[in-house]
Coordinates of C-alpha atoms and ligand atoms in Angstrom, one line a residue:
M2 CA -14.3 14.5 -9.6
R3 CA -17.6 14.2 -8.0
H4 CA -17.9 13.9 -4.2
S5 CA -18.8 10.2 -4.4
E6 CA -16.0 9.3 -6.8
F7 CA -13.5 11.2 -4.6
H8 CA -14.5 9.0 -1.6
R9 CA -14.5 5.8 -3.8
A10 CA -11.0 6.6 -5.0
H11 CA -10.0 7.1 -1.4
R12 CA -11.7 3.9 -0.2
I13 CA -10.1 1.9 -3.1
G14 CA -6.6 3.3 -2.1
W15 CA -7.1 2.0 1.5
L16 CA -8.6 -1.3 0.3
R17 CA -5.8 -2.0 -2.1
A18 CA -3.1 -1.3 0.6
A19 CA -5.1 -3.6 3.0
V20 CA -5.4 -6.4 0.6
L21 CA -1.7 -6.2 -0.4
G22 CA -0.7 -6.3 3.3
A23 CA -3.0 -9.3 3.9
N24 CA -1.7 -11.1 0.8
D25 CA 1.9 -10.6 2.0
G26 CA 0.9 -12.1 5.4
I27 CA -0.7 -15.1 3.8
V28 CA 2.0 -15.8 1.2
S29 CA 5.0 -15.3 3.5
T30 CA 3.6 -17.3 6.5
A31 CA 2.0 -20.1 4.5
S32 CA 5.2 -20.6 2.6
L33 CA 7.2 -20.5 5.8
V34 CA 4.9 -23.1 7.5
I35 CA 4.9 -25.3 4.3
G36 CA 8.7 -25.1 4.0
V37 CA 9.4 -26.2 7.6
A38 CA 6.6 -28.8 7.6
S39 CA 8.2 -30.3 4.4
A40 CA 11.5 -30.6 6.3
G41 CA 9.6 -32.8 8.7
I42 CA 9.9 -30.9 12.0
S43 CA 7.4 -31.3 14.8
H44 CA 3.9 -29.7 14.8
D45 CA 4.8 -27.5 17.8
A46 CA 8.1 -26.3 16.0
I47 CA 6.0 -25.5 12.9
L48 CA 3.6 -23.3 15.0
I49 CA 6.4 -21.5 16.7
T50 CA 8.1 -20.8 13.3
G51 CA 4.7 -19.5 12.0
I52 CA 4.2 -17.2 14.9
A53 CA 7.7 -15.9 14.7
G54 CA 7.1 -15.3 11.0
L55 CA 3.9 -13.4 11.7
V56 CA 5.6 -11.2 14.3
S57 CA 8.8 -10.6 12.3
G58 CA 6.8 -9.9 9.1
A59 CA 4.4 -7.5 10.8
M60 CA 7.3 -5.6 12.4
S61 CA 9.2 -5.4 9.1
M62 CA 6.0 -4.2 7.2
A63 CA 5.5 -1.5 9.9
A64 CA 9.1 -0.4 9.8
G65 CA 9.2 -0.3 6.0
E66 CA 5.9 1.6 5.8
Y67 CA 6.9 4.0 8.6
V68 CA 10.3 4.8 6.9
S69 CA 8.8 5.2 3.4
V70 CA 5.8 7.4 4.5
S71 CA 8.1 9.5 6.9
S72 CA 10.5 10.2 4.1
Q73 CA 7.6 11.2 1.9
A74 CA 6.4 13.5 4.7
D75 CA 9.9 14.9 4.9
T76 CA 10.0 15.5 1.1
E77 CA 6.5 17.2 1.2
A78 CA 7.6 19.4 4.1
A79 CA 10.8 20.4 2.4
D80 CA 8.9 21.2 -0.9
L81 CA 6.4 23.3 1.0
A82 CA 9.1 25.2 2.9
R83 CA 10.9 26.0 -0.3
E84 CA 7.6 27.1 -1.9
A85 CA 6.8 29.4 1.0
E86 CA 10.2 30.9 0.7
E87 CA 9.8 31.5 -3.1
L88 CA 6.3 33.0 -2.5
A89 CA 7.8 35.5 0.1
T90 CA 10.9 36.4 -2.0
Q91 CA 9.6 36.4 -5.6
P92 CA 5.7 36.8 -5.5
E93 CA 5.4 38.1 -9.1
H94 CA 7.2 35.2 -10.5
E95 CA 5.2 32.7 -8.5
L96 CA 2.0 34.3 -9.8
E97 CA 3.2 34.0 -13.4
E98 CA 4.1 30.4 -12.8
L99 CA 0.6 29.6 -11.4
Q100 CA -1.0 31.4 -14.3
G101 CA 1.2 29.3 -16.6
I102 CA -0.1 26.1 -15.0
Y103 CA -3.7 27.1 -15.6
I104 CA -3.0 28.1 -19.2
S105 CA -1.4 24.7 -19.8
R106 CA -4.5 23.2 -18.4
G107 CA -6.6 24.9 -21.0
L108 CA -7.6 28.3 -19.5
S109 CA -7.4 31.4 -21.6
P110 CA -4.6 33.7 -20.5
D111 CA -7.1 36.3 -19.1
L112 CA -9.1 33.8 -17.1
A113 CA -5.8 32.1 -15.9
A114 CA -4.6 35.4 -14.7
Q115 CA -7.8 36.1 -12.8
V116 CA -7.9 32.6 -11.2
A117 CA -4.2 32.7 -10.3
L118 CA -4.7 36.1 -8.7
Q119 CA -7.8 35.1 -6.7
L120 CA -6.4 31.8 -5.5
T121 CA -3.1 33.5 -4.5
Q122 CA -5.1 36.1 -2.5
H123 CA -7.1 33.3 -0.9
D124 CA -4.3 30.9 -0.1
A125 CA -1.1 31.3 -2.1
L126 CA 0.8 28.3 -0.6
G127 CA -2.3 26.0 -0.8
A128 CA -2.8 26.9 -4.5
H129 CA 0.9 26.2 -5.3
A130 CA 1.0 23.1 -3.1
R131 CA -2.0 21.6 -4.9
D132 CA -1.5 22.8 -8.5
E133 CA 2.3 23.0 -8.8
L134 CA 3.6 20.4 -6.4
G135 CA 0.5 18.1 -6.4
I136 CA 0.3 17.9 -2.6
T137 CA -3.3 17.5 -1.6
E138 CA -5.0 17.0 1.7
M139 CA -5.4 13.4 0.7
M140 CA -1.7 12.8 0.4
N141 CA -1.1 14.2 3.9
A142 CA 1.4 11.5 5.1
R143 CA 0.6 9.9 8.4
P144 CA 3.5 7.5 9.0
I145 CA 2.3 6.0 12.3
Q146 CA -1.2 5.3 10.9
A147 CA 0.2 3.7 7.8
A148 CA 2.7 1.6 9.8
L149 CA 0.0 0.3 12.1
A150 CA -2.4 -0.4 9.3
S151 CA 0.3 -2.2 7.3
A152 CA 1.4 -4.3 10.4
A153 CA -2.3 -5.1 11.2
T154 CA -3.2 -6.2 7.7
F155 CA -0.1 -8.4 7.4
A156 CA -0.8 -10.0 10.8
I157 CA -4.5 -10.7 9.9
G158 CA -3.4 -12.3 6.7
A159 CA -0.7 -14.3 8.4
S160 CA -3.0 -15.5 11.1
L161 CA -5.1 -17.4 8.5
P162 CA -2.6 -20.1 7.6
L163 CA -1.5 -20.2 11.3
L164 CA -5.1 -21.0 12.4
V165 CA -5.3 -23.8 9.8
T166 CA -2.0 -25.1 11.1
V167 CA -3.4 -25.1 14.7
F168 CA -6.3 -27.3 13.7
C169 CA -4.7 -29.8 11.4
S170 CA -2.5 -32.8 12.1
E171 CA 1.2 -33.0 11.3
S172 CA 0.6 -35.2 8.2
T173 CA -2.0 -32.9 6.8
T174 CA -0.3 -29.6 7.4
V175 CA 1.2 -29.1 3.9
P176 CA -2.0 -29.8 1.8
S177 CA -4.3 -28.1 4.3
V178 CA -2.3 -24.9 4.5
A179 CA -1.6 -24.8 0.8
G180 CA -5.2 -25.4 -0.2
T181 CA -6.8 -23.0 2.3
S182 CA -4.1 -20.3 1.7
L183 CA -4.7 -20.4 -2.1
A184 CA -8.4 -20.0 -1.5
F185 CA -7.9 -17.0 0.8
L186 CA -5.5 -15.4 -1.8
A187 CA -7.9 -15.9 -4.7
T188 CA -10.8 -14.5 -2.6
L189 CA -8.8 -11.4 -1.7
G190 CA -7.3 -11.0 -5.1
G191 CA -10.9 -11.2 -6.6
L192 CA -12.3 -8.7 -4.0
A193 CA -9.6 -6.1 -4.7
A194 CA -10.0 -6.5 -8.5
R195 CA -13.8 -6.1 -8.1
A196 CA -13.4 -3.0 -5.8
G197 CA -11.0 -1.5 -8.5
G198 CA -13.4 -2.3 -11.3
A199 CA -11.1 -4.9 -12.8
H200 CA -11.8 -8.5 -13.9
V201 CA -12.4 -10.7 -10.8
F202 CA -10.9 -13.8 -12.4
T203 CA -7.7 -12.1 -13.5
G204 CA -7.2 -10.5 -10.0
A205 CA -7.9 -13.8 -8.2
S206 CA -5.7 -16.0 -10.5
R207 CA -2.8 -13.5 -10.6
V208 CA -2.2 -13.5 -6.8
A209 CA -3.0 -17.2 -6.4
I210 CA -0.4 -18.2 -9.0
W211 CA 2.3 -16.2 -7.3
G212 CA 1.2 -17.7 -3.9
A213 CA 1.4 -21.2 -5.4
L214 CA 4.9 -20.5 -6.8
A215 CA 6.1 -19.3 -3.4
M216 CA 4.7 -22.3 -1.6
V217 CA 6.2 -24.8 -4.1
A218 CA 9.6 -23.2 -3.8
T219 CA 9.6 -23.4 0.0
A220 CA 8.2 -26.9 0.0
A221 CA 11.1 -28.0 -2.3
I222 CA 13.6 -26.3 -0.1
G223 CA 12.1 -27.8 3.0
K224 CA 12.1 -31.3 1.5
L225 CA 15.7 -31.0 0.4
F226 CA 16.8 -29.9 3.9
G227 CA 14.7 -32.5 5.4
V228 CA 16.5 -35.2 3.4
V229 CA 19.9 -33.7 4.0
A230 CA 19.2 -33.5 7.8
A231 CA 18.2 -37.2 7.8
Y232 CA 21.6 -38.3 6.6
Ligands
LIG304 ZN1 5.4 27.9 -7.0

């Protein structure tokens, strides 16, 4: 992979994670605000609910990301420790294994033997980590960084419908938050699709449709509870 493509792939990975986090923030907070607004509660109560949704959502994203990336880091560390042990106890077998990997990738047995030997002499664990276990520098898990990035992108996404809620009146909350949130979602979906080289319209409509479904569902529930509460 050329240097520029490597960086593009890395950038797209980050962008996709950021867009997904922001989408989550928009969909869950907009749906929450629309749900409680449809139940007819006061504007202040709607805002408090939205802020609580932002904080709880960001914390849960951070917790989920931290736990999943940490367990990935644990798995990687355990795999590397086992590999180091095998390299120490059965070096010939490990060298054959590496040679086998290169043959399966298309090298002639002689060339594969040479490459395996030289890479083993240079950095045996690095060669096995990369070519046998698929652990590359890029995948080096950073749980705290991932958790903070995930919480931040969620919070940024969630703050959009919240800002709209601050500036609109009680009677216009539902249509304003729904309309602007769908526009934010479509824009982000389109951007992510474009960055990934996919169709902008497909990317935009896919996330907007799911966002709309979530908002309709919470609006219906809010209406229902609003009616029940009035009795
Ligand atoms: Zn190995």
